[in-house]
PDB file of C-alpha atoms in Angstrom:
ATOM      1  CA  SER U 266     128.350 110.854 113.929  1.00  0.00           C
ATOM      2  CA  GLN U 267     127.662 110.641 110.605  1.00  0.00           C
ATOM      3  CA  GLN U 268     129.622 110.268 107.315  1.00  0.00           C
ATOM      4  CA  GLY U 269     129.199 113.683 105.542  1.00  0.00           C
ATOM      5  CA  GLU U 270     128.475 116.546 107.788  1.00  0.00           C
ATOM      6  CA  GLU U 271     128.056 119.477 106.553  1.00  0.00           C
ATOM      7  CA  ASP U 272     128.197 123.088 108.266  1.00  0.00           C
ATOM      8  CA  PRO U 273     126.990 125.311 108.523  1.00  0.00           C
ATOM      9  CA  GLN U 274     123.015 123.814 108.311  1.00  0.00           C
ATOM     10  CA  ALA U 275     121.705 126.785 106.993  1.00  0.00           C
ATOM     11  CA  LEU U 276     123.364 130.145 105.548  1.00  0.00           C
ATOM     12  CA  SER U 277     121.746 133.401 104.180  1.00  0.00           C
ATOM     13  CA  ILE U 278     123.949 135.446 102.064  1.00  0.00           C
ATOM     14  CA  GLN U 279     122.540 138.773  99.819  1.00  0.00           C
ATOM     15  CA  GLU U 280     123.274 138.359  95.963  1.00  0.00           C
ATOM     16  CA  GLY U 281     126.809 138.788  94.858  1.00  0.00           C
ATOM     17  CA  GLU U 282     128.122 137.544  97.935  1.00  0.00           C
ATOM     18  CA  ASN U 283     130.376 134.702  98.021  1.00  0.00           C
ATOM     19  CA  ALA U 284     129.299 131.238  99.900  1.00  0.00           C
ATOM     20  CA  THR U 285     131.352 128.755 101.688  1.00  0.00           C
ATOM     21  CA  MET U 286     130.271 125.379 102.800  1.00  0.00           C
ATOM     22  CA  ASN U 287     131.956 122.757 104.663  1.00  0.00           C
ATOM     23  CA  CYS U 288     131.735 118.977 104.635  1.00  0.00           C
ATOM     24  CA  SER U 289     133.718 116.391 107.017  1.00  0.00           C
ATOM     25  CA  TYR U 290     133.766 112.740 106.696  1.00  0.00           C
ATOM     26  CA  LYS U 291     134.676 109.850 108.462  1.00  0.00           C
ATOM     27  CA  THR U 292     136.235 106.753 106.167  1.00  0.00           C
ATOM     28  CA  SER U 293     138.425 106.298 103.226  1.00  0.00           C
ATOM     29  CA  ILE U 294     136.938 107.983  99.905  1.00  0.00           C
ATOM     30  CA  ASN U 295     137.634 107.537  96.224  1.00  0.00           C
ATOM     31  CA  ASN U 296     136.341 110.476  95.794  1.00  0.00           C
ATOM     32  CA  LEU U 297     133.795 113.203  97.171  1.00  0.00           C
ATOM     33  CA  GLN U 298     131.084 115.066  95.015  1.00  0.00           C
ATOM     34  CA  TRP U 299     128.786 117.949  95.450  1.00  0.00           C
ATOM     35  CA  TYR U 300     125.051 118.188  94.806  1.00  0.00           C
ATOM     36  CA  ARG U 301     122.384 120.521  94.565  1.00  0.00           C
ATOM     37  CA  GLN U 302     119.026 119.744  95.287  1.00  0.00           C
ATOM     38  CA  ASN U 303     116.285 122.639  94.720  1.00  0.00           C
ATOM     39  CA  SER U 304     112.634 122.189  96.869  1.00  0.00           C
ATOM     40  CA  GLY U 305     111.162 119.175  96.323  1.00  0.00           C
ATOM     41  CA  ARG U 306     113.387 118.236  93.218  1.00  0.00           C
ATOM     42  CA  GLY U 307     116.285 116.268  92.304  1.00  0.00           C
ATOM     43  CA  LEU U 308     119.535 115.790  93.007  1.00  0.00           C
ATOM     44  CA  VAL U 309     122.389 117.877  90.281  1.00  0.00           C
ATOM     45  CA  HIS U 310     125.458 116.791  90.409  1.00  0.00           C
ATOM     46  CA  LEU U 311     127.814 119.172  90.631  1.00  0.00           C
ATOM     47  CA  ILE U 312     131.392 118.545  90.911  1.00  0.00           C
ATOM     48  CA  LEU U 313     133.243 115.437  91.845  1.00  0.00           C
ATOM     49  CA  ILE U 314     136.632 115.898  93.242  1.00  0.00           C
ATOM     50  CA  ARG U 315     139.042 112.818  93.658  1.00  0.00           C
ATOM     51  CA  SER U 316     141.131 111.784  96.755  1.00  0.00           C
ATOM     52  CA  ASN U 317     144.207 112.454  94.856  1.00  0.00           C
ATOM     53  CA  GLU U 318     143.229 116.037  93.969  1.00  0.00           C
ATOM     54  CA  ARG U 319     143.335 118.764  96.292  1.00  0.00           C
ATOM     55  CA  GLU U 320     141.348 121.474  94.430  1.00  0.00           C
ATOM     56  CA  LYS U 321     138.992 121.807  91.392  1.00  0.00           C
ATOM     57  CA  HIS U 322     137.066 124.158  89.524  1.00  0.00           C
ATOM     58  CA  SER U 323     133.970 124.512  87.821  1.00  0.00           C
ATOM     59  CA  GLY U 324     132.754 128.037  86.984  1.00  0.00           C
ATOM     60  CA  ARG U 325     131.841 129.671  89.997  1.00  0.00           C
ATOM     61  CA  LEU U 326     132.205 126.656  92.123  1.00  0.00           C
ATOM     62  CA  ARG U 327     135.749 126.125  93.957  1.00  0.00           C
ATOM     63  CA  VAL U 328     135.535 122.815  95.678  1.00  0.00           C
ATOM     64  CA  THR U 329     138.898 121.968  98.061  1.00  0.00           C
ATOM     65  CA  LEU U 330     139.545 118.594  99.783  1.00  0.00           C
ATOM     66  CA  ASP U 331     141.673 117.580 102.374  1.00  0.00           C
ATOM     67  CA  THR U 332     141.975 114.256 103.193  1.00  0.00           C
ATOM     68  CA  SER U 333     144.528 114.580 105.860  1.00  0.00           C
ATOM     69  CA  LYS U 334     141.621 116.663 107.815  1.00  0.00           C
ATOM     70  CA  LYS U 335     138.793 114.383 106.163  1.00  0.00           C
ATOM     71  CA  SER U 336     137.004 117.485 105.166  1.00  0.00           C
ATOM     72  CA  SER U 337     135.623 119.254 101.974  1.00  0.00           C
ATOM     73  CA  SER U 338     134.520 122.750 101.150  1.00  0.00           C
ATOM     74  CA  LEU U 339     132.842 124.461  98.211  1.00  0.00           C
ATOM     75  CA  LEU U 340     132.646 128.020  97.339  1.00  0.00           C
ATOM     76  CA  ILE U 341     130.224 129.719  95.615  1.00  0.00           C
ATOM     77  CA  THR U 342     131.540 132.949  94.177  1.00  0.00           C
ATOM     78  CA  ALA U 343     129.287 136.151  93.225  1.00  0.00           C
ATOM     79  CA  SER U 344     125.813 134.032  94.180  1.00  0.00           C
ATOM     80  CA  ARG U 345     123.283 134.630  92.469  1.00  0.00           C
ATOM     81  CA  ALA U 346     119.333 134.271  93.841  1.00  0.00           C
ATOM     82  CA  ALA U 347     118.595 131.234  91.590  1.00  0.00           C
ATOM     83  CA  ASP U 348     121.694 129.754  93.608  1.00  0.00           C
ATOM     84  CA  THR U 349     119.654 129.408  96.823  1.00  0.00           C
ATOM     85  CA  ALA U 350     119.297 125.383  97.310  1.00  0.00           C
ATOM     86  CA  SER U 351     119.963 122.904  99.467  1.00  0.00           C
ATOM     87  CA  TYR U 352     123.815 121.578  98.600  1.00  0.00           C
ATOM     88  CA  PHE U 353     125.332 117.949  99.648  1.00  0.00           C
ATOM     89  CA  CYS U 354     128.675 116.327  99.731  1.00  0.00           C
ATOM     90  CA  ALA U 355     128.708 112.959  99.282  1.00  0.00           C
ATOM     91  CA  THR U 356     131.615 110.494  99.323  1.00  0.00           C
ATOM     92  CA  ASP U 357     132.109 107.341  97.214  1.00  0.00           C
ATOM     93  CA  ALA U 358     134.270 104.975  99.253  1.00  0.00           C
ATOM     94  CA  ARG U 359     135.188 102.484  96.464  1.00  0.00           C
ATOM     95  CA  THR U 360     136.976 102.389  93.067  1.00  0.00           C
ATOM     96  CA  SER U 361     133.597 101.948  91.091  1.00  0.00           C
ATOM     97  CA  GLY U 362     129.963 101.423  91.156  1.00  0.00           C
ATOM     98  CA  SER U 363     129.642 101.679  94.985  1.00  0.00           C
ATOM     99  CA  ARG U 364     126.775 103.610  97.053  1.00  0.00           C
ATOM    100  CA  LEU U 365     127.310 107.341  97.970  1.00  0.00           C
ATOM    101  CA  THR U 366     127.043 108.324 101.390  1.00  0.00           C
ATOM    102  CA  PHE U 367     125.331 111.790 101.898  1.00  0.00           C
ATOM    103  CA  GLY U 368     125.731 114.525 104.392  1.00  0.00           C
ATOM    104  CA  GLU U 369     122.631 116.281 105.900  1.00  0.00           C
ATOM    105  CA  GLY U 370     123.307 118.985 103.913  1.00  0.00           C
ATOM    106  CA  THR U 371     123.498 122.987 103.937  1.00  0.00           C
ATOM    107  CA  GLN U 372     120.608 125.082 103.013  1.00  0.00           C
ATOM    108  CA  LEU U 373     121.405 128.292 101.254  1.00  0.00           C
ATOM    109  CA  THR U 374     119.584 131.203 100.768  1.00  0.00           C
ATOM    110  CA  VAL U 375     120.661 133.917  98.491  1.00  0.00           C
ATOM    111  CA  ASN U 376     118.923 137.435  99.145  1.00  0.00           C
ATOM    112  CA  PRO U 377     118.168 139.441  96.040  1.00  0.00           C
TER     113      PRO U 377
ATOM    114  CA  GLU P1443     121.832 115.540  77.730  1.00  0.00           C
ATOM    115  CA  PRO P1444     120.726 112.493  78.377  1.00  0.00           C
ATOM    116  CA  GLU P1445     119.104 112.046  81.839  1.00  0.00           C
ATOM    117  CA  VAL P1446     117.530 109.551  84.626  1.00  0.00           C
ATOM    118  CA  THR P1447     113.245 109.510  84.140  1.00  0.00           C
ATOM    119  CA  GLN P1448     111.598 108.462  86.953  1.00  0.00           C
ATOM    120  CA  THR P1449     107.680 107.837  87.091  1.00  0.00           C
ATOM    121  CA  PRO P1450     105.153 108.335  88.700  1.00  0.00           C
ATOM    122  CA  SER P1451     106.289 111.581  90.420  1.00  0.00           C
ATOM    123  CA  HIS P1452     103.563 111.488  92.902  1.00  0.00           C
ATOM    124  CA  GLN P1453     102.187 108.128  94.320  1.00  0.00           C
ATOM    125  CA  VAL P1454      99.830 108.067  96.639  1.00  0.00           C
ATOM    126  CA  THR P1455      99.114 104.720  98.594  1.00  0.00           C
ATOM    127  CA  GLN P1456      97.322 103.073 101.394  1.00  0.00           C
ATOM    128  CA  MET P1457      99.330 101.117 104.170  1.00  0.00           C
ATOM    129  CA  GLY P1458      99.903  97.135 102.808  1.00  0.00           C
ATOM    130  CA  GLN P1459      99.432  98.030  99.339  1.00  0.00           C
ATOM    131  CA  GLU P1460     101.974  97.396  97.224  1.00  0.00           C
ATOM    132  CA  VAL P1461     104.125  99.802  95.085  1.00  0.00           C
ATOM    133  CA  ILE P1462     106.113  99.912  91.801  1.00  0.00           C
ATOM    134  CA  LEU P1463     108.323 102.913  91.185  1.00  0.00           C
ATOM    135  CA  ARG P1464     110.196 103.341  87.975  1.00  0.00           C
ATOM    136  CA  CYS P1465     113.193 104.761  86.786  1.00  0.00           C
ATOM    137  CA  VAL P1466     114.790 104.744  83.327  1.00  0.00           C
ATOM    138  CA  PRO P1467     118.675 105.060  83.421  1.00  0.00           C
ATOM    139  CA  ILE P1468     120.898 106.610  80.751  1.00  0.00           C
ATOM    140  CA  SER P1469     121.726 103.965  78.470  1.00  0.00           C
ATOM    141  CA  ASN P1470     124.938 103.409  78.287  1.00  0.00           C
ATOM    142  CA  HIS P1471     125.269 103.034  82.325  1.00  0.00           C
ATOM    143  CA  LEU P1472     126.138  99.889  84.292  1.00  0.00           C
ATOM    144  CA  TYR P1473     125.538 100.867  87.821  1.00  0.00           C
ATOM    145  CA  PHE P1474     121.879 101.347  88.969  1.00  0.00           C
ATOM    146  CA  TYR P1475     121.019 102.924  92.267  1.00  0.00           C
ATOM    147  CA  TRP P1476     117.779 103.463  94.510  1.00  0.00           C
ATOM    148  CA  TYR P1477     118.232 106.362  97.456  1.00  0.00           C
ATOM    149  CA  ARG P1478     115.086 107.630  99.339  1.00  0.00           C
ATOM    150  CA  GLN P1479     114.903 110.865 101.379  1.00  0.00           C
ATOM    151  CA  ILE P1480     112.261 111.432 104.123  1.00  0.00           C
ATOM    152  CA  LEU P1481     110.893 114.525 104.532  1.00  0.00           C
ATOM    153  CA  GLY P1482     113.617 117.158 106.246  1.00  0.00           C
ATOM    154  CA  GLN P1483     116.369 114.237 106.401  1.00  0.00           C
ATOM    155  CA  LYS P1484     119.079 113.358 104.256  1.00  0.00           C
ATOM    156  CA  VAL P1485     119.019 110.876 101.460  1.00  0.00           C
ATOM    157  CA  GLU P1486     119.935 107.223 102.318  1.00  0.00           C
ATOM    158  CA  PHE P1487     121.198 104.759  99.884  1.00  0.00           C
ATOM    159  CA  LEU P1488     118.904 101.759  99.490  1.00  0.00           C
ATOM    160  CA  VAL P1489     120.531  99.330  96.583  1.00  0.00           C
ATOM    161  CA  SER P1490     122.816  99.323  93.868  1.00  0.00           C
ATOM    162  CA  PHE P1491     122.502  96.696  90.585  1.00  0.00           C
ATOM    163  CA  TYR P1492     124.825  95.494  88.477  1.00  0.00           C
ATOM    164  CA  ASN P1493     125.158  93.216  85.581  1.00  0.00           C
ATOM    165  CA  ASN P1494     121.401  92.138  86.446  1.00  0.00           C
ATOM    166  CA  GLU P1495     122.231  91.346  90.159  1.00  0.00           C
ATOM    167  CA  ILE P1496     121.926  93.342  93.529  1.00  0.00           C
ATOM    168  CA  SER P1497     125.427  94.565  94.310  1.00  0.00           C
ATOM    169  CA  GLU P1498     125.180  96.081  97.721  1.00  0.00           C
ATOM    170  CA  LYS P1499     122.533  96.938  99.936  1.00  0.00           C
ATOM    171  CA  SER P1500     121.808  99.096 103.069  1.00  0.00           C
ATOM    172  CA  GLU P1501     120.090  97.566 106.390  1.00  0.00           C
ATOM    173  CA  ILE P1502     117.114  99.815 104.965  1.00  0.00           C
ATOM    174  CA  PHE P1503     116.761  97.129 101.916  1.00  0.00           C
ATOM    175  CA  ASP P1504     115.023  94.959 103.680  1.00  0.00           C
ATOM    176  CA  ASP P1505     112.561  91.742 102.379  1.00  0.00           C
ATOM    177  CA  GLN P1506     109.677  94.160 101.586  1.00  0.00           C
ATOM    178  CA  PHE P1507     111.652  95.578  99.104  1.00  0.00           C
ATOM    179  CA  SER P1508     112.532  94.338  95.289  1.00  0.00           C
ATOM    180  CA  VAL P1509     114.528  95.416  92.298  1.00  0.00           C
ATOM    181  CA  GLU P1510     114.236  94.231  88.962  1.00  0.00           C
ATOM    182  CA  ARG P1511     115.648  95.349  85.456  1.00  0.00           C
ATOM    183  CA  PRO P1512     112.454  93.874  83.418  1.00  0.00           C
ATOM    184  CA  ASP P1513     114.218  94.919  80.150  1.00  0.00           C
ATOM    185  CA  GLY P1514     116.948  96.862  78.870  1.00  0.00           C
ATOM    186  CA  SER P1515     115.320 100.078  79.796  1.00  0.00           C
ATOM    187  CA  ASN P1516     113.691  99.843  82.708  1.00  0.00           C
ATOM    188  CA  PHE P1517     114.627  99.680  86.740  1.00  0.00           C
ATOM    189  CA  THR P1518     112.427  99.554  89.467  1.00  0.00           C
ATOM    190  CA  LEU P1519     111.542  99.398  92.786  1.00  0.00           C
ATOM    191  CA  LYS P1520     108.967  97.067  94.346  1.00  0.00           C
ATOM    192  CA  ILE P1521     107.698  97.811  98.117  1.00  0.00           C
ATOM    193  CA  ARG P1522     106.063  94.590  98.796  1.00  0.00           C
ATOM    194  CA  SER P1523     103.485  95.802 102.002  1.00  0.00           C
ATOM    195  CA  THR P1524     104.049  99.541 102.385  1.00  0.00           C
ATOM    196  CA  LYS P1525     104.459 100.846 105.685  1.00  0.00           C
ATOM    197  CA  LEU P1526     103.294 104.609 106.975  1.00  0.00           C
ATOM    198  CA  GLU P1527     107.136 105.052 107.351  1.00  0.00           C
ATOM    199  CA  ASP P1528     107.554 104.250 103.948  1.00  0.00           C
ATOM    200  CA  SER P1529     106.716 107.753 102.939  1.00  0.00           C
ATOM    201  CA  ALA P1530     109.721 109.391 101.518  1.00  0.00           C
ATOM    202  CA  MET P1531     111.488 110.680  97.948  1.00  0.00           C
ATOM    203  CA  TYR P1532     112.597 108.021  96.154  1.00  0.00           C
ATOM    204  CA  PHE P1533     115.431 108.532  93.734  1.00  0.00           C
ATOM    205  CA  CYS P1534     116.909 106.735  90.932  1.00  0.00           C
ATOM    206  CA  ALA P1535     120.827 106.846  90.137  1.00  0.00           C
ATOM    207  CA  SER P1536     122.667 105.833  87.387  1.00  0.00           C
ATOM    208  CA  THR P1537     126.402 105.801  86.340  1.00  0.00           C
ATOM    209  CA  ARG P1538     128.826 104.189  83.657  1.00  0.00           C
ATOM    210  CA  GLY P1539     130.380 102.386  86.462  1.00  0.00           C
ATOM    211  CA  GLU P1540     134.125 103.224  85.589  1.00  0.00           C
ATOM    212  CA  GLY P1541     135.992 104.835  88.435  1.00  0.00           C
ATOM    213  CA  ASN P1542     135.259 108.544  89.368  1.00  0.00           C
ATOM    214  CA  GLN P1543     132.035 108.937  87.540  1.00  0.00           C
ATOM    215  CA  PRO P1544     129.131 110.895  88.712  1.00  0.00           C
ATOM    216  CA  GLN P1545     125.959 109.435  89.736  1.00  0.00           C
ATOM    217  CA  HIS P1546     123.409 111.029  87.686  1.00  0.00           C
ATOM    218  CA  PHE P1547     119.836 111.420  89.672  1.00  0.00           C
ATOM    219  CA  GLY P1548     116.191 111.669  88.462  1.00  0.00           C
ATOM    220  CA  ASP P1549     113.721 113.772  89.758  1.00  0.00           C
ATOM    221  CA  GLY P1550     112.175 111.490  92.411  1.00  0.00           C
ATOM    222  CA  THR P1551     108.873 109.961  93.063  1.00  0.00           C
ATOM    223  CA  ARG P1552     107.405 111.382  95.725  1.00  0.00           C
ATOM    224  CA  LEU P1553     105.728 108.181  97.744  1.00  0.00           C
ATOM    225  CA  SER P1554     102.814 108.900 100.426  1.00  0.00           C
ATOM    226  CA  ILE P1555     101.182 106.129 102.642  1.00  0.00           C
ATOM    227  CA  LEU P1556      97.728 106.928 104.069  1.00  0.00           C
TER     228      LEU P1556
END
């Protein structure tokens, strides 16, 4: 299986609810990043968590990282219809300048 | 806020033709990347570029692909003889390259091979 696998593949919730997406990976990482992609658009960087961090917050986003389980989760609180997008985790294996390895993504739909 | 810009947004080309996709990375960034995303699939790494040379490439980046930084601002991806399976979104990204910096992506070029 691939480095960076997200689950669920698709998630549909009501506005105001929380959305949790999970990501697993296989190799050692330097950091893990979450990106959002609106349909047909580019990737927007949301948050980066380093391998020595366990939790990070940014606005309505909360990311956790468990390096012993090689997994991460992205929580979006109080979701809005505008949060509808695909969310990808991406791992960075080296200290600087290395490739990102993306997961399959979770398609989040927030219904008004 | 500075951003990565890509042109064109959509390119339609006949199979066998050469295409050049253009990117202007963020000005103080040192590492540049190309990724592609075939419709409905995940984003795949193609190549990274640092200090005027390729620093890493994937197995996708074969002899038909090349990259160039022709001046101080542009970063190009050339596909020499396009195939139907080259149809995809191509994303350029850049980063300062110091430890733990995010990569910033452009909006992509949709390449359609007929």
